[in-house]
């Protein structure tokens, strides 16, 4: 059997300009939200990714007509009222849970199973279900299926025990289809939430406070599809900036939103990079030595994002001194460090803390992507490393990055995507 791998020859400083892709973590909830609208929604700047294809499969199964042409996705509700998502589609990605709110908001009943997605430790859906119960939904679990029904969905006061991104988005989408007012407190403030609310408001919803801790949704409005451009992907942007930093390069990102990335840009500056912003452009230059960052703690927005933790750790592996990272959002998000250690990094993990003792240089190795951002972090490290790195299990990276190899190639990176025989590699004892 043949599989694909990325082969990266490190040591070439990345140079040049690229345009940032649309945000996966905004495109997916926006596609789910289109279920709430009559007529057609046309989403622009949708990244071409396996998770987007999975969301489009779900929409088609639910009775929508979802078609894509390049980065434009059109979604039209056909009036069919299928409200069950098959287990295989649920398990294709974590974001399948984003359909719970809009299906309930529209049809008041829904059958799902547990969602899949990156394994970052336990990823329960208890808060999603608790929030739906507050809105009058009854939930029964039978044989792995989660059946949700409501006579009617009612606005409610909902306080989240922690500011979950997905739960905040699901509550907003369900509340749009509910009768009366929903007041959501301790809501997540990630920019993707404001993007979702902007789209829904443009369709006719009445949502205020999205992007702040308290969101108020006045439900029951008639929604009509609209044309909307997905926000830029701040984590993809951070990935390319980190790769430029690791390789000692100098790049410019266009079509970015620097305001959404302040905590990331601040850490890159602390690591010795020169960072400049002008409108929607971000410049990064790393000509001097990388500096260690004494303490980085992942936090809900506007704190340093958990999704950028693996990426910055790949940079700090070669900073002169000790960097400490604390991961507070997910229980198990250091799997990539085993691969970085295979490349020569000196890292120690104790519980949720990782200590990186910088080494002068990493070297190429054969590694396997462990999850989406972990796999991207291996590529970041590879561009700064001496020699050739082979990265396998690319399905993880394909979930979140559009034209990953081509983008790095356009920055002068020595990278190619090629096929290999899995049995040959087994003989060589490859793995992270
Ligand atoms: C979103 O996941 C993102 N995914 C993740 O991006 C991101 O890492 C995460 O937010 C945090 O920023 C999408 O937007 C599609 P959460 P989500 O609910 O919504 C716990 C990437 O690399 N929790 O904010 O699933 C949960 O276990 C990815 O692009 C419960 O306990 O994250 C975690 O510890 C991966 N019960 C914490 O909350 C629940 O019912 C925050 O998770 C729900 C969540």
GROMACS .gro file of C-alpha atoms and ligand atoms in nm:
model
  476
    1UNK     CA    1   0.000   0.000   0.000
    2UNK     CA    2   0.134   0.346  -0.081
    3UNK     CA    3   0.085   0.653   0.133
    4UNK     CA    4   0.194   1.013   0.101
    5UNK     CA    5   0.460   1.201   0.290
    6UNK     CA    6   0.611   1.547   0.301
    7UNK     CA    7   0.981   1.559   0.242
    8UNK     CA    8   1.139   1.880   0.369
    9UNK     CA    9   1.504   1.975   0.332
   10UNK     CA   10   1.574   2.229   0.602
   11UNK     CA   11   1.818   2.513   0.639
   12UNK     CA   12   1.685   2.741   0.363
   13UNK     CA   13   1.550   3.070   0.507
   14UNK     CA   14   1.188   3.112   0.389
   15UNK     CA   15   1.137   3.433   0.192
   16UNK     CA   16   0.847   3.592   0.011
   17UNK     CA   17   0.481   3.680   0.040
   18UNK     CA   18   0.172   3.460   0.071
   19UNK     CA   19  -0.200   3.522   0.122
   20UNK     CA   20  -0.354   3.371   0.434
   21UNK     CA   21  -0.625   3.108   0.380
   22UNK     CA   22  -0.975   3.143   0.519
   23UNK     CA   23  -1.016   3.011   0.875
   24UNK     CA   24  -1.111   2.645   0.911
   25UNK     CA   25  -1.251   2.712   1.258
   26UNK     CA   26  -1.479   2.979   1.121
   27UNK     CA   27  -1.575   2.815   0.790
   28UNK     CA   28  -1.705   2.500   0.963
   29UNK     CA   29  -1.952   2.670   1.201
   30UNK     CA   30  -2.056   2.908   0.921
   31UNK     CA   31  -2.142   2.612   0.699
   32UNK     CA   32  -2.345   2.459   0.983
   33UNK     CA   33  -2.519   2.793   1.048
   34UNK     CA   34  -2.634   2.810   0.686
   35UNK     CA   35  -2.885   2.538   0.782
   36UNK     CA   36  -3.080   2.803   0.969
   37UNK     CA   37  -3.140   3.013   0.658
   38UNK     CA   38  -3.391   3.004   0.378
   39UNK     CA   39  -3.254   3.063   0.032
   40UNK     CA   40  -2.890   3.047  -0.059
   41UNK     CA   41  -2.577   3.121   0.139
   42UNK     CA   42  -2.260   3.180  -0.059
   43UNK     CA   43  -1.943   3.157   0.149
   44UNK     CA   44  -1.626   3.303   0.002
   45UNK     CA   45  -1.265   3.229   0.103
   46UNK     CA   46  -1.355   2.881   0.230
   47UNK     CA   47  -1.033   2.682   0.262
   48UNK     CA   48  -1.017   2.361   0.059
   49UNK     CA   49  -0.964   2.106   0.334
   50UNK     CA   50  -1.080   1.759   0.428
   51UNK     CA   51  -1.283   1.897   0.723
   52UNK     CA   52  -1.468   2.131   0.485
   53UNK     CA   53  -1.547   1.837   0.255
   54UNK     CA   54  -1.677   1.646   0.559
   55UNK     CA   55  -1.903   1.939   0.657
   56UNK     CA   56  -2.033   1.958   0.303
   57UNK     CA   57  -2.115   1.583   0.309
   58UNK     CA   58  -2.312   1.634   0.630
   59UNK     CA   59  -2.506   1.927   0.480
   60UNK     CA   60  -2.598   1.721   0.174
   61UNK     CA   61  -2.715   1.430   0.393
   62UNK     CA   62  -2.930   1.669   0.596
   63UNK     CA   63  -3.109   1.771   0.280
   64UNK     CA   64  -2.918   2.081   0.171
   65UNK     CA   65  -2.755   2.125  -0.161
   66UNK     CA   66  -2.394   2.216  -0.087
   67UNK     CA   67  -2.161   2.273  -0.381
   68UNK     CA   68  -1.809   2.409  -0.403
   69UNK     CA   69  -1.621   2.586  -0.675
   70UNK     CA   70  -1.270   2.665  -0.565
   71UNK     CA   71  -1.293   2.861  -0.242
   72UNK     CA   72  -1.663   2.949  -0.292
   73UNK     CA   73  -1.917   2.723  -0.125
   74UNK     CA   74  -2.290   2.755  -0.192
   75UNK     CA   75  -2.545   2.609   0.047
   76UNK     CA   76  -2.915   2.599  -0.027
   77UNK     CA   77  -3.173   2.442   0.200
   78UNK     CA   78  -3.400   2.221  -0.008
   79UNK     CA   79  -3.677   2.191   0.251
   80UNK     CA   80  -3.593   1.828   0.335
   81UNK     CA   81  -3.599   1.767   0.707
   82UNK     CA   82  -3.346   1.494   0.776
   83UNK     CA   83  -3.214   1.547   1.126
   84UNK     CA   84  -2.980   1.252   1.181
   85UNK     CA   85  -2.604   1.259   1.123
   86UNK     CA   86  -2.458   0.911   1.057
   87UNK     CA   87  -2.185   0.792   1.292
   88UNK     CA   88  -1.918   0.782   1.016
   89UNK     CA   89  -1.977   1.153   0.943
   90UNK     CA   90  -1.981   1.241   1.314
   91UNK     CA   91  -1.648   1.069   1.363
   92UNK     CA   92  -1.483   1.238   1.062
   93UNK     CA   93  -1.411   1.555   1.268
   94UNK     CA   94  -1.478   1.729   1.598
   95UNK     CA   95  -1.672   2.005   1.422
   96UNK     CA   96  -1.955   1.765   1.337
   97UNK     CA   97  -2.085   1.866   1.684
   98UNK     CA   98  -2.140   2.216   1.537
   99UNK     CA   99  -2.448   2.082   1.359
  100UNK     CA  100  -2.627   2.010   1.689
  101UNK     CA  101  -2.730   2.374   1.754
  102UNK     CA  102  -2.850   2.460   1.403
  103UNK     CA  103  -3.038   2.130   1.349
  104UNK     CA  104  -3.216   2.179   1.681
  105UNK     CA  105  -3.271   2.548   1.607
  106UNK     CA  106  -3.436   2.460   1.278
  107UNK     CA  107  -3.604   2.121   1.333
  108UNK     CA  108  -3.625   2.084   1.713
  109UNK     CA  109  -3.496   1.728   1.696
  110UNK     CA  110  -3.164   1.574   1.612
  111UNK     CA  111  -2.981   1.241   1.638
  112UNK     CA  112  -2.602   1.236   1.657
  113UNK     CA  113  -2.319   1.023   1.796
  114UNK     CA  114  -1.989   1.128   1.958
  115UNK     CA  115  -1.775   1.348   1.731
  116UNK     CA  116  -1.419   1.259   1.625
  117UNK     CA  117  -1.129   1.499   1.572
  118UNK     CA  118  -0.773   1.538   1.697
  119UNK     CA  119  -0.691   1.337   2.008
  120UNK     CA  120  -0.586   1.604   2.253
  121UNK     CA  121  -0.706   1.425   2.568
  122UNK     CA  122  -1.071   1.383   2.665
  123UNK     CA  123  -1.303   1.600   2.452
  124UNK     CA  124  -1.646   1.550   2.607
  125UNK     CA  125  -1.968   1.711   2.479
  126UNK     CA  126  -2.133   1.742   2.821
  127UNK     CA  127  -2.143   2.123   2.807
  128UNK     CA  128  -2.303   2.120   2.462
  129UNK     CA  129  -2.578   1.888   2.587
  130UNK     CA  130  -2.627   2.076   2.917
  131UNK     CA  131  -2.674   2.404   2.727
  132UNK     CA  132  -2.931   2.246   2.492
  133UNK     CA  133  -3.120   2.106   2.796
  134UNK     CA  134  -3.141   2.461   2.935
  135UNK     CA  135  -3.324   2.556   2.615
  136UNK     CA  136  -3.586   2.285   2.664
  137UNK     CA  137  -3.425   1.995   2.476
  138UNK     CA  138  -3.471   1.645   2.610
  139UNK     CA  139  -3.180   1.414   2.551
  140UNK     CA  140  -3.176   1.034   2.551
  141UNK     CA  141  -2.875   0.817   2.486
  142UNK     CA  142  -2.935   0.476   2.338
  143UNK     CA  143  -2.684   0.235   2.186
  144UNK     CA  144  -2.430   0.511   2.119
  145UNK     CA  145  -2.689   0.742   1.962
  146UNK     CA  146  -2.772   1.073   2.126
  147UNK     CA  147  -3.134   1.158   2.052
  148UNK     CA  148  -3.242   1.517   2.117
  149UNK     CA  149  -3.600   1.643   2.095
  150UNK     CA  150  -3.785   1.956   2.198
  151UNK     CA  151  -4.151   2.056   2.169
  152UNK     CA  152  -4.016   2.403   2.118
  153UNK     CA  153  -3.680   2.564   2.181
  154UNK     CA  154  -3.693   2.843   2.439
  155UNK     CA  155  -3.449   3.121   2.509
  156UNK     CA  156  -3.269   3.074   2.842
  157UNK     CA  157  -3.002   3.214   3.071
  158UNK     CA  158  -2.697   2.995   3.025
  159UNK     CA  159  -2.370   3.026   3.214
  160UNK     CA  160  -2.076   2.821   3.083
  161UNK     CA  161  -1.848   2.659   3.344
  162UNK     CA  162  -1.559   2.744   3.107
  163UNK     CA  163  -1.554   2.952   2.791
  164UNK     CA  164  -1.581   2.673   2.533
  165UNK     CA  165  -1.559   2.787   2.171
  166UNK     CA  166  -1.780   2.510   2.032
  167UNK     CA  167  -2.046   2.541   2.303
  168UNK     CA  168  -2.065   2.919   2.258
  169UNK     CA  169  -2.118   2.868   1.883
  170UNK     CA  170  -2.379   2.595   1.932
  171UNK     CA  171  -2.575   2.803   2.183
  172UNK     CA  172  -2.577   3.101   1.945
  173UNK     CA  173  -2.704   2.886   1.658
  174UNK     CA  174  -2.971   2.707   1.861
  175UNK     CA  175  -3.082   3.034   2.025
  176UNK     CA  176  -3.135   3.196   1.686
  177UNK     CA  177  -3.402   2.932   1.622
  178UNK     CA  178  -3.549   2.953   1.975
  179UNK     CA  179  -3.840   3.160   2.097
  180UNK     CA  180  -3.740   3.452   2.317
  181UNK     CA  181  -3.411   3.581   2.447
  182UNK     CA  182  -3.101   3.381   2.539
  183UNK     CA  183  -2.834   3.536   2.758
  184UNK     CA  184  -2.507   3.344   2.747
  185UNK     CA  185  -2.248   3.433   3.010
  186UNK     CA  186  -1.881   3.329   3.037
  187UNK     CA  187  -1.896   3.285   2.660
  188UNK     CA  188  -1.577   3.224   2.462
  189UNK     CA  189  -1.443   3.541   2.296
  190UNK     CA  190  -1.250   3.390   2.004
  191UNK     CA  191  -1.271   3.601   1.683
  192UNK     CA  192  -1.437   3.305   1.506
  193UNK     CA  193  -1.742   3.360   1.729
  194UNK     CA  194  -1.780   3.720   1.619
  195UNK     CA  195  -1.745   3.601   1.259
  196UNK     CA  196  -2.033   3.355   1.309
  197UNK     CA  197  -2.253   3.622   1.469
  198UNK     CA  198  -2.171   3.873   1.192
  199UNK     CA  199  -2.284   3.622   0.931
  200UNK     CA  200  -2.604   3.534   1.118
  201UNK     CA  201  -2.685   3.902   1.179
  202UNK     CA  202  -2.632   3.969   0.808
  203UNK     CA  203  -2.891   3.691   0.746
  204UNK     CA  204  -3.141   3.864   0.975
  205UNK     CA  205  -3.057   3.735   1.326
  206UNK     CA  206  -3.039   3.958   1.633
  207UNK     CA  207  -2.719   3.876   1.823
  208UNK     CA  208  -2.527   4.125   2.032
  209UNK     CA  209  -2.207   4.094   2.235
  210UNK     CA  210  -2.041   3.817   2.028
  211UNK     CA  211  -1.668   3.836   2.093
  212UNK     CA  212  -1.738   3.945   2.451
  213UNK     CA  213  -1.817   3.736   2.762
  214UNK     CA  214  -2.191   3.801   2.752
  215UNK     CA  215  -2.381   3.730   2.433
  216UNK     CA  216  -2.750   3.811   2.394
  217UNK     CA  217  -2.951   3.639   2.122
  218UNK     CA  218  -3.309   3.736   2.045
  219UNK     CA  219  -3.446   3.431   1.866
  220UNK     CA  220  -3.732   3.363   1.629
  221UNK     CA  221  -3.623   3.591   1.345
  222UNK     CA  222  -3.659   3.475   0.986
  223UNK     CA  223  -3.315   3.418   0.835
  224UNK     CA  224  -3.231   3.449   0.468
  225UNK     CA  225  -2.903   3.328   0.320
  226UNK     CA  226  -2.641   3.582   0.219
  227UNK     CA  227  -2.294   3.614   0.070
  228UNK     CA  228  -2.019   3.619   0.330
  229UNK     CA  229  -1.637   3.600   0.332
  230UNK     CA  230  -1.478   3.377   0.596
  231UNK     CA  231  -1.226   3.555   0.823
  232UNK     CA  232  -0.851   3.488   0.779
  233UNK     CA  233  -0.705   3.185   0.957
  234UNK     CA  234  -0.498   3.317   1.247
  235UNK     CA  235  -0.351   2.973   1.325
  236UNK     CA  236  -0.248   2.903   0.966
  237UNK     CA  237  -0.095   3.254   0.966
  238UNK     CA  238   0.096   3.169   1.285
  239UNK     CA  239   0.217   2.844   1.125
  240UNK     CA  240   0.385   3.026   0.835
  241UNK     CA  241   0.529   3.292   1.068
  242UNK     CA  242   0.674   3.021   1.293
  243UNK     CA  243   0.825   2.839   0.995
  244UNK     CA  244   0.987   3.165   0.883
  245UNK     CA  245   1.117   3.219   1.237
  246UNK     CA  246   1.255   2.864   1.264
  247UNK     CA  247   1.429   2.890   0.926
  248UNK     CA  248   1.576   3.236   0.990
  249UNK     CA  249   1.370   3.380   0.707
  250UNK     CA  250   1.178   3.691   0.624
  251UNK     CA  251   0.816   3.672   0.502
  252UNK     CA  252   0.506   3.882   0.453
  253UNK     CA  253   0.151   3.758   0.501
  254UNK     CA  254  -0.128   3.941   0.325
  255UNK     CA  255  -0.501   3.908   0.389
  256UNK     CA  256  -0.436   3.857   0.762
  257UNK     CA  257  -0.591   4.020   1.063
  258UNK     CA  258  -0.305   4.123   1.298
  259UNK     CA  259  -0.553   4.238   1.567
  260UNK     CA  260  -0.670   3.878   1.614
  261UNK     CA  261  -0.310   3.764   1.658
  262UNK     CA  262  -0.167   4.001   1.918
  263UNK     CA  263  -0.069   3.735   2.172
  264UNK     CA  264   0.101   3.529   1.899
  265UNK     CA  265   0.290   3.824   1.751
  266UNK     CA  266   0.402   3.933   2.097
  267UNK     CA  267   0.553   3.587   2.165
  268UNK     CA  268   0.729   3.585   1.826
  269UNK     CA  269   0.884   3.922   1.912
  270UNK     CA  270   0.989   3.791   2.252
  271UNK     CA  271   1.155   3.501   2.067
  272UNK     CA  272   1.379   3.746   1.881
  273UNK     CA  273   1.182   3.808   1.562
  274UNK     CA  274   1.115   4.151   1.416
  275UNK     CA  275   0.742   4.178   1.350
  276UNK     CA  276   0.561   4.461   1.174
  277UNK     CA  277   0.198   4.507   1.074
  278UNK     CA  278   0.039   4.734   0.819
  279UNK     CA  279  -0.334   4.698   0.758
  280UNK     CA  280  -0.393   4.334   0.671
  281UNK     CA  281  -0.025   4.257   0.623
  282UNK     CA  282   0.215   4.104   0.873
  283UNK     CA  283   0.593   4.107   0.818
  284UNK     CA  284   0.833   3.884   1.008
  285UNK     CA  285   1.209   3.884   0.989
  286UNK     CA  286   1.439   3.665   1.193
  287UNK     CA  287   1.797   3.743   1.120
  288UNK     CA  288   1.947   3.718   1.469
  289UNK     CA  289   1.953   3.429   1.715
  290UNK     CA  290   1.626   3.296   1.857
  291UNK     CA  291   1.568   3.389   2.219
  292UNK     CA  292   1.399   3.165   2.476
  293UNK     CA  293   1.059   3.274   2.609
  294UNK     CA  294   1.060   3.211   2.984
  295UNK     CA  295   0.688   3.134   3.019
  296UNK     CA  296   0.401   3.084   2.774
  297UNK     CA  297   0.063   2.980   2.907
  298UNK     CA  298  -0.217   2.880   2.669
  299UNK     CA  299  -0.543   3.057   2.752
  300UNK     CA  300  -0.881   3.128   2.595
  301UNK     CA  301  -0.877   3.431   2.361
  302UNK     CA  302  -0.729   3.692   2.392
  303UNK     CA  303  -0.462   3.475   2.559
  304UNK     CA  304  -0.206   3.269   2.371
  305UNK     CA  305  -0.400   3.006   2.172
  306UNK     CA  306  -0.362   2.637   2.245
  307UNK     CA  307  -0.365   2.580   1.868
  308UNK     CA  308  -0.037   2.773   1.838
  309UNK     CA  309   0.137   2.595   2.127
  310UNK     CA  310   0.291   2.313   1.921
  311UNK     CA  311   0.398   2.565   1.654
  312UNK     CA  312   0.585   2.795   1.891
  313UNK     CA  313   0.744   2.500   2.068
  314UNK     CA  314   0.896   2.396   1.734
  315UNK     CA  315   1.056   2.743   1.712
  316UNK     CA  316   1.179   2.756   2.072
  317UNK     CA  317   1.360   2.421   2.045
  318UNK     CA  318   1.654   2.609   1.896
  319UNK     CA  319   1.641   2.924   2.111
  320UNK     CA  320   1.949   2.976   2.328
  321UNK     CA  321   1.818   2.900   2.677
  322UNK     CA  322   1.514   2.755   2.851
  323UNK     CA  323   1.151   2.812   2.755
  324UNK     CA  324   0.858   2.687   2.962
  325UNK     CA  325   0.512   2.622   2.818
  326UNK     CA  326   0.199   2.548   3.014
  327UNK     CA  327  -0.101   2.401   2.833
  328UNK     CA  328  -0.421   2.481   3.020
  329UNK     CA  329  -0.690   2.403   2.761
  330UNK     CA  330  -0.632   2.039   2.662
  331UNK     CA  331  -0.497   1.757   2.871
  332UNK     CA  332  -0.276   1.591   2.612
  333UNK     CA  333  -0.133   1.832   2.360
  334UNK     CA  334   0.238   1.757   2.370
  335UNK     CA  335   0.245   1.448   2.149
  336UNK     CA  336   0.444   1.633   1.883
  337UNK     CA  337   0.736   1.675   2.124
  338UNK     CA  338   0.837   1.308   2.083
  339UNK     CA  339   0.888   1.379   1.710
  340UNK     CA  340   1.079   1.701   1.780
  341UNK     CA  341   1.303   1.505   2.019
  342UNK     CA  342   1.368   1.259   1.739
  343UNK     CA  343   1.493   1.563   1.548
  344UNK     CA  344   1.731   1.649   1.833
  345UNK     CA  345   1.517   1.873   2.056
  346UNK     CA  346   1.573   1.867   2.430
  347UNK     CA  347   1.223   1.869   2.581
  348UNK     CA  348   1.074   1.742   2.905
  349UNK     CA  349   0.703   1.715   2.983
  350UNK     CA  350   0.562   1.701   3.330
  351UNK     CA  351   0.181   1.702   3.342
  352UNK     CA  352   0.067   2.012   3.157
  353UNK     CA  353   0.411   2.177   3.156
  354UNK     CA  354   0.677   2.139   2.890
  355UNK     CA  355   1.034   2.259   2.942
  356UNK     CA  356   1.234   2.321   2.625
  357UNK     CA  357   1.609   2.350   2.660
  358UNK     CA  358   1.728   2.508   2.336
  359UNK     CA  359   1.983   2.322   2.123
  360UNK     CA  360   2.192   2.489   1.849
  361UNK     CA  361   2.024   2.299   1.565
  362UNK     CA  362   1.771   2.024   1.494
  363UNK     CA  363   1.841   1.756   1.236
  364UNK     CA  364   1.612   1.586   0.986
  365UNK     CA  365   1.435   1.264   1.085
  366UNK     CA  366   1.142   1.047   0.982
  367UNK     CA  367   0.840   1.143   1.188
  368UNK     CA  368   0.467   1.085   1.191
  369UNK     CA  369   0.211   1.365   1.236
  370UNK     CA  370   0.027   1.306   1.564
  371UNK     CA  371  -0.255   1.559   1.517
  372UNK     CA  372  -0.326   1.866   1.304
  373UNK     CA  373  -0.112   2.132   1.476
  374UNK     CA  374   0.140   1.875   1.599
  375UNK     CA  375   0.200   1.771   1.237
  376UNK     CA  376   0.233   2.135   1.128
  377UNK     CA  377   0.483   2.190   1.411
  378UNK     CA  378   0.698   1.909   1.271
  379UNK     CA  379   0.705   2.092   0.937
  380UNK     CA  380   0.798   2.419   1.115
  381UNK     CA  381   1.086   2.242   1.288
  382UNK     CA  382   1.190   2.072   0.963
  383UNK     CA  383   1.238   2.405   0.779
  384UNK     CA  384   1.490   2.510   1.044
  385UNK     CA  385   1.659   2.170   1.072
  386UNK     CA  386   1.971   2.041   0.904
  387UNK     CA  387   1.902   1.768   0.648
  388UNK     CA  388   1.585   1.596   0.534
  389UNK     CA  389   1.269   1.537   0.738
  390UNK     CA  390   0.999   1.299   0.619
  391UNK     CA  391   0.654   1.357   0.769
  392UNK     CA  392   0.387   1.089   0.730
  393UNK     CA  393   0.020   1.063   0.841
  394UNK     CA  394  -0.057   1.374   0.635
  395UNK     CA  395  -0.433   1.329   0.678
  396UNK     CA  396  -0.392   1.518   1.007
  397UNK     CA  397  -0.232   1.819   0.832
  398UNK     CA  398  -0.481   1.805   0.542
  399UNK     CA  399  -0.764   1.866   0.792
  400UNK     CA  400  -0.649   2.224   0.847
  401UNK     CA  401  -0.407   2.349   0.581
  402UNK     CA  402  -0.487   2.435   0.224
  403UNK     CA  403  -0.207   2.366  -0.028
  404UNK     CA  404   0.042   2.320   0.256
  405UNK     CA  405   0.341   2.204   0.049
  406UNK     CA  406   0.273   2.448  -0.237
  407UNK     CA  407   0.254   2.743   0.003
  408UNK     CA  408   0.592   2.662   0.157
  409UNK     CA  409   0.731   2.597  -0.188
  410UNK     CA  410   0.627   2.947  -0.295
  411UNK     CA  411   0.830   3.079   0.000
  412UNK     CA  412   1.138   2.904  -0.135
  413UNK     CA  413   1.110   2.603   0.095
  414UNK     CA  414   1.258   2.276  -0.030
  415UNK     CA  415   0.949   2.061   0.015
  416UNK     CA  416   0.776   1.796  -0.188
  417UNK     CA  417   0.480   1.573  -0.133
  418UNK     CA  418   0.552   1.224  -0.254
  419UNK     CA  419   0.422   0.870  -0.234
  420UNK     CA  420   0.600   0.594  -0.050
  421UNK     CA  421   0.543   0.229   0.024
  422UNK     CA  422   0.425   0.183   0.385
  423UNK     CA  423   0.587  -0.162   0.411
  424UNK     CA  424   0.927  -0.022   0.304
  425UNK     CA  425   0.905   0.242   0.577
  426UNK     CA  426   0.806  -0.013   0.839
  427UNK     CA  427   1.124  -0.201   0.760
  428UNK     CA  428   1.316   0.120   0.827
  429UNK     CA  429   1.140   0.158   1.166
  430UNK     CA  430   0.981   0.498   1.105
  431UNK     CA  431   0.756   0.671   1.358
  432UNK     CA  432   0.734   0.954   1.604
  433LIG     C1  433  -1.222   2.471   1.921
  433LIG     O1  434  -1.246   2.339   1.964
  433LIG     C2  435  -1.131   2.459   1.800
  433LIG     N1  436  -1.200   2.383   1.698
  433LIG     C3  437  -1.001   2.391   1.838
  433LIG     O2  438  -0.916   2.394   1.726
  433LIG     C4  439  -0.935   2.472   1.951
  433LIG     O3  440  -0.821   2.402   1.996
  433LIG     C5  441  -1.032   2.490   2.068
  433LIG     O4  442  -1.156   2.548   2.020
  433LIG     C6  443  -0.979   2.580   2.178
  433LIG     O5  444  -0.946   2.705   2.126
  433LIG     C7  445  -1.288   2.444   1.621
  433LIG     O6  446  -1.317   2.562   1.632
  433LIG     C8  447  -1.351   2.363   1.513
  433LIG     P1  448  -1.350   2.401   2.337
  433LIG     P2  449  -1.362   2.309   2.069
  433LIG     O7  450  -1.488   2.350   2.349
  433LIG     O8  451  -1.474   2.401   2.046
  433LIG     C9  452  -1.360   2.124   2.725
  433LIG    C10  453  -0.748   2.312   1.581
  433LIG     O9  454  -0.629   2.273   1.592
  433LIG     N2  455  -1.499   2.087   2.696
  433LIG    O10  456  -1.328   2.548   2.348
  433LIG    O11  457  -1.386   2.163   2.065
  433LIG    C11  458  -1.263   2.064   2.622
  433LIG    O12  459  -1.237   1.928   2.648
  433LIG    C12  460  -0.849   2.277   1.683
  433LIG    O13  461  -0.790   2.378   1.484
  433LIG    C13  462  -1.570   2.012   2.787
  433LIG    O14  463  -1.518   1.973   2.893
  433LIG    O15  464  -1.286   2.347   2.202
  433LIG    C14  465  -1.142   2.153   2.639
  433LIG    O16  466  -1.065   2.109   2.747
  433LIG    C15  467  -0.826   2.159   1.764
  433LIG     N3  468  -1.699   1.979   2.759
  433LIG    C16  469  -1.205   2.288   2.672
  433LIG    O17  470  -1.341   2.261   2.709
  433LIG    C17  471  -1.762   2.018   2.645
  433LIG    O18  472  -1.881   1.986   2.626
  433LIG    C18  473  -1.208   2.389   2.558
  433LIG    O19  474  -1.259   2.325   2.442
  433LIG    C19  475  -1.689   2.096   2.553
  433LIG    C20  476  -1.558   2.130   2.580
   0.00000   0.00000   0.00000
